[in-house]
XYZ file of C-alpha atoms in Angstrom:
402
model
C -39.265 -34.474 15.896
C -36.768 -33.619 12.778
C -37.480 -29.512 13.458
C -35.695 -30.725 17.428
C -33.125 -32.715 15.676
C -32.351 -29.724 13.656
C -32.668 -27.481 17.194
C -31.132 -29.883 19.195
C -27.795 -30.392 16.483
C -27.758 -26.362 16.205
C -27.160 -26.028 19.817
C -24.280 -28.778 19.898
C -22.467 -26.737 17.382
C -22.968 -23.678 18.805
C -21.593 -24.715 22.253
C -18.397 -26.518 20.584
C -17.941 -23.104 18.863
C -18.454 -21.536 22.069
C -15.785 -24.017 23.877
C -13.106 -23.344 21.002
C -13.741 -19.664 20.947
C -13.323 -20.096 24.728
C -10.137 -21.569 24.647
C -8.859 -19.134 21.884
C -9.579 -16.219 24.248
C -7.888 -17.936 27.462
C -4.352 -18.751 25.455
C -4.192 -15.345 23.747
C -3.268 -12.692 25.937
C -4.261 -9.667 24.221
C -8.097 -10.869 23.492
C -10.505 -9.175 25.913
C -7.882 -8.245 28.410
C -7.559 -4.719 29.899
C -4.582 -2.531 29.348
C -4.320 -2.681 33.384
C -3.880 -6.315 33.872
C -0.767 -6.277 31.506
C 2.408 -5.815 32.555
C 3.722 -2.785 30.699
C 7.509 -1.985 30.348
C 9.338 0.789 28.651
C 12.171 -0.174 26.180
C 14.786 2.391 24.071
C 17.370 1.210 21.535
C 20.200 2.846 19.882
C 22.072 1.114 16.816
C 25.035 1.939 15.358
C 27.883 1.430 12.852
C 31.634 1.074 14.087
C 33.285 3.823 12.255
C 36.509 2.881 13.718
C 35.918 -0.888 14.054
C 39.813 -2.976 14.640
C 40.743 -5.233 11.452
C 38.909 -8.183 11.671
C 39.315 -11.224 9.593
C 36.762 -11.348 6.963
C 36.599 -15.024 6.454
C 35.209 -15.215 9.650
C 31.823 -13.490 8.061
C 30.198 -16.094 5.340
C 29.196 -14.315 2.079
C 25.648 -16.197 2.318
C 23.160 -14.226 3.790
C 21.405 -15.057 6.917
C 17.854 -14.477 5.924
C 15.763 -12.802 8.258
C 11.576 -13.385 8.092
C 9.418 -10.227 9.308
C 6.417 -12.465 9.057
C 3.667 -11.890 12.283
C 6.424 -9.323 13.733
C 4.984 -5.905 15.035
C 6.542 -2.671 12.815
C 6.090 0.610 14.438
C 8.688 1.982 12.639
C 6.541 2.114 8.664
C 3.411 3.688 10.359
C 6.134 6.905 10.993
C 7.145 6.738 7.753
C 4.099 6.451 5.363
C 2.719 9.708 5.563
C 5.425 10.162 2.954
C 3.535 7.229 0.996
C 0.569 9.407 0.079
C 3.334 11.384 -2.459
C 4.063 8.626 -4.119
C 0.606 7.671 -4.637
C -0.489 10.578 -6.087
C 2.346 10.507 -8.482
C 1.377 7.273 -9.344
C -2.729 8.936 -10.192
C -3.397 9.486 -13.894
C -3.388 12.942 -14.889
C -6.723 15.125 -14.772
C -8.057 15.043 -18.273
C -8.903 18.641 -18.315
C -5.546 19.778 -17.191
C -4.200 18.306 -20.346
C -5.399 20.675 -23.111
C -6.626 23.591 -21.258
C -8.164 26.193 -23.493
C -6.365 29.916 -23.592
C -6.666 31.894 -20.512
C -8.343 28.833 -17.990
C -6.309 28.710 -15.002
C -4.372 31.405 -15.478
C -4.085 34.894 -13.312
C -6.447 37.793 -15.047
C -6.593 41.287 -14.199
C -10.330 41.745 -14.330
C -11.354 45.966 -14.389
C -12.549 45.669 -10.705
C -10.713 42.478 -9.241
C -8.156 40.419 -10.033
C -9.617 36.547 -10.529
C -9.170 33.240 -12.174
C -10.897 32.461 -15.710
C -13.145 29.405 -14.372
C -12.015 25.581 -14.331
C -13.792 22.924 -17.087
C -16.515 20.924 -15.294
C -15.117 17.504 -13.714
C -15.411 14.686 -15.372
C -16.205 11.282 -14.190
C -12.912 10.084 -14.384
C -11.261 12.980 -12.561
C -12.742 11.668 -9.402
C -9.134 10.905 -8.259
C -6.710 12.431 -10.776
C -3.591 14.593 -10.140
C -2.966 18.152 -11.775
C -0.318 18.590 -13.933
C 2.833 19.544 -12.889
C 3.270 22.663 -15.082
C -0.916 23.112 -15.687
C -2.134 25.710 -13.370
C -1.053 27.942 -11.167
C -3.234 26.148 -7.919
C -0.177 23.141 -8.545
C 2.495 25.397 -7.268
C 0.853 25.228 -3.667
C 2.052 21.716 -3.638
C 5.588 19.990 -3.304
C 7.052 17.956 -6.419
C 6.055 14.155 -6.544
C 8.606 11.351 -6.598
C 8.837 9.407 -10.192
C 7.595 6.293 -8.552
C 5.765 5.209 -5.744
C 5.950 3.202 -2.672
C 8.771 2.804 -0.133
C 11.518 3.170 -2.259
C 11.356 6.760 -1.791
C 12.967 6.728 1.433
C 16.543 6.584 0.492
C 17.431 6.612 4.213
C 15.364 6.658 7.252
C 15.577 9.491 9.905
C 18.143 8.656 12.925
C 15.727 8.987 15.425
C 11.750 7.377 15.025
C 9.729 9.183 17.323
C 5.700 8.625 17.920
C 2.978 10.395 19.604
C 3.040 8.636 23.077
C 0.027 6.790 25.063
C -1.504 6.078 27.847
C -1.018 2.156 29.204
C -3.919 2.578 31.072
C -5.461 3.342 27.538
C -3.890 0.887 25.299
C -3.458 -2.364 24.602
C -0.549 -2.744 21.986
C 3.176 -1.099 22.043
C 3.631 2.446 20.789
C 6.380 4.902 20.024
C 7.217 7.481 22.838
C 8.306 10.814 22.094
C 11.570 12.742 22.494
C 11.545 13.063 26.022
C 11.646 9.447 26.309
C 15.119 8.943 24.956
C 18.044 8.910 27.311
C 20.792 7.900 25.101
C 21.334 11.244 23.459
C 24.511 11.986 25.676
C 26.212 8.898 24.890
C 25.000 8.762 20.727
C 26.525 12.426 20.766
C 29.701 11.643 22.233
C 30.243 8.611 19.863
C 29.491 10.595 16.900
C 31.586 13.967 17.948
C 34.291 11.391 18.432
C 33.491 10.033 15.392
C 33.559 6.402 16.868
C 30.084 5.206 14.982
C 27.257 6.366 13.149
C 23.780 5.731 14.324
C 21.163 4.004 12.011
C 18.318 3.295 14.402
C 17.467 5.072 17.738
C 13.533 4.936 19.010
C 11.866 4.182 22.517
C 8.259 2.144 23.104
C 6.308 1.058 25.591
C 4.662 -2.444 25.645
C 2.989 -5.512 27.630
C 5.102 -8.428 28.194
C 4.552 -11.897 28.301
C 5.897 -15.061 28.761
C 7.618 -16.502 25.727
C 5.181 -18.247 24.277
C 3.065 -15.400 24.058
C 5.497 -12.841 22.982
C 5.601 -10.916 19.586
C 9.006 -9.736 17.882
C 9.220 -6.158 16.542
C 10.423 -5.055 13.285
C 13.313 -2.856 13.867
C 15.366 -1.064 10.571
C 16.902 1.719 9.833
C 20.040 3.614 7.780
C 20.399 3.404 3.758
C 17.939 1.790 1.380
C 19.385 -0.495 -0.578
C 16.880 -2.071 -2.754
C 17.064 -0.162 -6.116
C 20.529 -1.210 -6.256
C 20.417 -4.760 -4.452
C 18.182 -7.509 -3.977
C 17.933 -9.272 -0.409
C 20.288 -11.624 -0.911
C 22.660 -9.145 -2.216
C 23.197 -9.374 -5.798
C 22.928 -6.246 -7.926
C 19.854 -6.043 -9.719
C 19.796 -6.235 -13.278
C 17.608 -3.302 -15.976
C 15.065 -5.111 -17.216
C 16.170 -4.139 -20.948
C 19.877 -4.292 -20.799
C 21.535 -2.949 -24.268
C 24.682 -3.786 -25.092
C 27.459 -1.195 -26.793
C 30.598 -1.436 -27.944
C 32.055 -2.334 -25.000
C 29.878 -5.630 -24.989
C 30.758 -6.465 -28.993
C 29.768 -10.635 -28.387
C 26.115 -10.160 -27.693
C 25.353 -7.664 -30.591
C 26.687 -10.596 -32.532
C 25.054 -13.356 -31.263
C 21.450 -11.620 -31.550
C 20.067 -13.063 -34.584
C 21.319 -16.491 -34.122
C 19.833 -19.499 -32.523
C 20.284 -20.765 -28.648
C 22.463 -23.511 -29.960
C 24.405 -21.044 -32.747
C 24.716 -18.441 -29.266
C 26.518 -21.689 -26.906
C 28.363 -22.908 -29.548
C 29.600 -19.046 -30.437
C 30.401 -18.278 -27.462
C 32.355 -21.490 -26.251
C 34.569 -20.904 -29.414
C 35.495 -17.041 -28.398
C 36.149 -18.590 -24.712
C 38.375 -21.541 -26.297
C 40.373 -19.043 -28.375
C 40.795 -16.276 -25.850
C 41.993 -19.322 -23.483
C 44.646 -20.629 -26.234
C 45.616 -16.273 -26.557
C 46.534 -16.160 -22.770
C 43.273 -13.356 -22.597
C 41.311 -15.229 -20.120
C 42.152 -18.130 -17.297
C 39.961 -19.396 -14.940
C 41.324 -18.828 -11.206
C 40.566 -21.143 -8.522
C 39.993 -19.700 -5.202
C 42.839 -19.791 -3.018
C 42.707 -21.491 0.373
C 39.815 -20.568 2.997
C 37.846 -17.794 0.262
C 34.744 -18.422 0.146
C 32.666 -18.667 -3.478
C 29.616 -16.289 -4.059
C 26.525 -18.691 -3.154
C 23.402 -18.519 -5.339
C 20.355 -17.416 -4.334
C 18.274 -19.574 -3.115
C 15.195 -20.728 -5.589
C 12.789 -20.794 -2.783
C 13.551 -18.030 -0.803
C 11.823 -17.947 2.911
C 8.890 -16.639 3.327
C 8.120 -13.309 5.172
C 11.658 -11.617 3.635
C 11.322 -7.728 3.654
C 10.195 -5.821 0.721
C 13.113 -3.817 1.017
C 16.305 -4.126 1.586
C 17.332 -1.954 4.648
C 20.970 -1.180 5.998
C 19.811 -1.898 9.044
C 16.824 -5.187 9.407
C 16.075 -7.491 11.966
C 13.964 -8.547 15.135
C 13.773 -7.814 18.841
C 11.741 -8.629 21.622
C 10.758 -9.096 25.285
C 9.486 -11.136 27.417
C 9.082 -12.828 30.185
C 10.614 -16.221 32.493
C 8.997 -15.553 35.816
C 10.042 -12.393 36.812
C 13.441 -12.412 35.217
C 12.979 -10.367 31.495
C 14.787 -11.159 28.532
C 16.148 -9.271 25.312
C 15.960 -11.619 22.229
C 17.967 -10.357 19.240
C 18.255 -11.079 15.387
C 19.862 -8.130 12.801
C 21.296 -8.024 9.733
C 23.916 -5.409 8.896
C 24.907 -4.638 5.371
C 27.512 -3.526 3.610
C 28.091 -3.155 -0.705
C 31.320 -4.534 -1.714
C 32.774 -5.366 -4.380
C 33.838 -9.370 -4.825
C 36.165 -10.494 -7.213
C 35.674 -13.089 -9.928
C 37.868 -15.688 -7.854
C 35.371 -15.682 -5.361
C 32.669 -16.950 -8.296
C 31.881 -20.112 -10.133
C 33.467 -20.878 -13.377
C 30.672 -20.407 -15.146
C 29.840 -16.605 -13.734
C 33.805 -16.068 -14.512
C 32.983 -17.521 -17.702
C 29.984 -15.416 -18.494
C 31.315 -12.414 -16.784
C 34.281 -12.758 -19.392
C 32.099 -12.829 -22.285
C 30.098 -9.727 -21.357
C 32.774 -7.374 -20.924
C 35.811 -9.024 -18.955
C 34.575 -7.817 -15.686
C 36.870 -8.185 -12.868
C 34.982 -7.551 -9.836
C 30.785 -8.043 -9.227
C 28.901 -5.552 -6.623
C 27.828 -7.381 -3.515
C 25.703 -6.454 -0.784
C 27.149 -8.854 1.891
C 25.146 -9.395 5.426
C 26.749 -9.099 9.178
C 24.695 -11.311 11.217
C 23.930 -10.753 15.046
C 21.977 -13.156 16.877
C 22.172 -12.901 20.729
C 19.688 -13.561 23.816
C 20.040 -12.172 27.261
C 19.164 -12.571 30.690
C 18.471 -9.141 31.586
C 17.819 -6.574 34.507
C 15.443 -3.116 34.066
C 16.910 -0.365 34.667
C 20.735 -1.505 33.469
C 21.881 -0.235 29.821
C 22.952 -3.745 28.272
C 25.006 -3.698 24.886
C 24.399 -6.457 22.403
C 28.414 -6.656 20.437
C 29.289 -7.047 17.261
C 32.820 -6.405 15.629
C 30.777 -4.264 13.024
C 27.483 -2.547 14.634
C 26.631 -2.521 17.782
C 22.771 -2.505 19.901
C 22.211 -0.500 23.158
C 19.297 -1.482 25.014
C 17.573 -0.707 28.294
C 14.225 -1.860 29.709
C 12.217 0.490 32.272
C 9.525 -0.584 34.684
C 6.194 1.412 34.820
C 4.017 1.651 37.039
C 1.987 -1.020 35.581
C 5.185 -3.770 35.736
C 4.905 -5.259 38.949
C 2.207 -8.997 38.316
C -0.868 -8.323 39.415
């Protein structure tokens, strides 16, 4: 009796896990579902900068940025570009240990009487398994390229213009993929811009995907241009060494450096209190509609990019009955420099005190957020008085609901 309890309780949970499982499968489109049943559509997008944008009234563009989450969204773009990755990796790799004191001779070219040959390479040892030469060791290292100082991303200091991929069959696949060159039918127009010198492109690509209703719709990744993030973080403020000496030009902290926290505020008020009663330093108020440099925010959203792109944001497709739509979200930036007016008085307080600094770097943020009813087949330009997107969804032959 308790071995059919046990038997009989199995089975219940098996079937509920069956049921859920079930259910998961019949709300997510992509689970179990051929490539034919999808409705496949070709998109291509070209981004660029105004070069020749009219006068527009800054005020009208808030300094805060508009943070964008990549979180769940598709990125075909990275895939194209880590290849590179593997460079800084093996930069990153400790040095082989028996490239570091090679004995006379080993490595080197030798004129032997009969042949030419190579005096023979120390036996591996176990930590060599994944170790890098040296880049002046041997002569083998000269087949291969220079390695960045540092790893990751960050080598990409600006992303090609166009992103191309290898192509695919929809019959074949089941998730969007880059199309090759061929694919692109912007090049006429990009040119003439550019000759013209009307903009600058940052982003042009072309993919083919399944589309769904909203619900079950995913956003791509989309970025492109200049790589901002040794130099900014995503919210735009310069980043900061993470030893920062002071010279002559900064004489107040070299005196304040073997005092106390209280000796340091109470120091440092005094210096502001006289250089106030001297006429060196005011405090300026911000005149009439500027805006004042927000903070950061001390819990940032999750999902922000690693780095901080030119060019950054979402797009994606889908479907309302038959009608398709283009859903938009980028973030173009732009270093600037912001004066001290446009700051707190206690960052024109502190600026003051570290070196009278005038002006602060700032990476500001020009937000575009724009959905559209569209039609395939029709080029359909999403504005904006800095940037502009040019977008165009092609049926297939697998577009028409089957």
């Amino acid at each position: 009796m308790g071995n059919f309890r046990m038997y009989h309780g199995a089975n219940l949970v098996g079937l509920a896990f069956a049921v859920a499982v079930s259910a998961f499968v019949a709300l997510t489109p992509t689970a179990n579902a051929n490539s034919s049943d999808y409705r496949w559509f070709e998109v291509e997008v070209l981004v660029f900068r105004h070069l020749s944008a009219p006068d527009t009234d800054e005020e009208l563009f808030p300094n805060a940025i508009t943070p964008i989450s990549v979180q769940g969204a598709l990125d075909l773009i990275t895939p194209q570009l880590s290849p590179n990755k593997l460079r800084g990796i093996i930069a990153a790799l400790p040095l082989c240990s028996w490239v570091r004191d090679l004995p006379d001779g080993v490595g080197e070219y030798q004129l032997n009487q009969t042949k030419p040959m190579f005096a023979p390479l120390p036996s591996l040892a176990p930590q060599d398994v994944f170790c890098r030469y040296h880049e002046h060791a041997i002569i083998t290292d000269r087949l291969y390229s220079p390695t960045p100082p540092a790893p990751g991303m960050e080598i990409w200091q600006q992303t090609p213009k166009v992103i191309l991929g290898a192509g695919g069959d929809i019959h074949e696949q089941t998730a969007p993929f880059l199309l090759t060159q061929e694919s692109l039918t912007f090049n006429q127009l990009k040119n003439q811009l550019e000759r013209r010198g009307l903009a600058r492109t940052m982003l042009h690509t072309s993919w083919r995907q399944p589309v769904f209703n909203r619900n079950a719709s995913q956003y791509l990744r989309l970025f492109g241009g200049h790589n901002f993030t040794s130099e900014f973080d995503y919210f735009g403020f310069a980043t900061q060494p993470e030893h920062e000496s002071y010279d002559d030009a900064h004489p107040t902290p070299m005196l304040l450096i073997d005092k106390n926290p209280s000796q340091q505020q109470l120091s440092r008020l005094k210096e502001l209190l006289n250089a106030i009663e001297q006429g060196k330093f005011r405090f300026v108020r911000p005149a009439e509609g500027e805006q004042l440099l927000t903070k950061a925010p001390s819990n940032p959203p999750r999902g922000l990019p690693k780095n901080v792109w030119e060019l950054d944001g979402l797009l994606r497709v889908y479907l309302v009955g038959n009608y398709l739509h283009i859903d938009t979200e980028f973030n173009l930036r732009e270093p600037e420099s912001i004066s001290q007016q446009l700051s707190s008085v206690e960052d024109q307080a502190d600026t003051w005190l570290q070196g009278e600094v005038e002006e602060v770097p700032f990476l500001r943020a020009y937000h575009l957020k724009q959905l559209r009813r569209v039609i395939s087949h029709e080029r359909h330009y999403f504005d904006h008085p800095k940037f502009g997107v040019l977008v165009e969804v092609r049926r297939t032959e697998l577009s028409q609901r089957r």
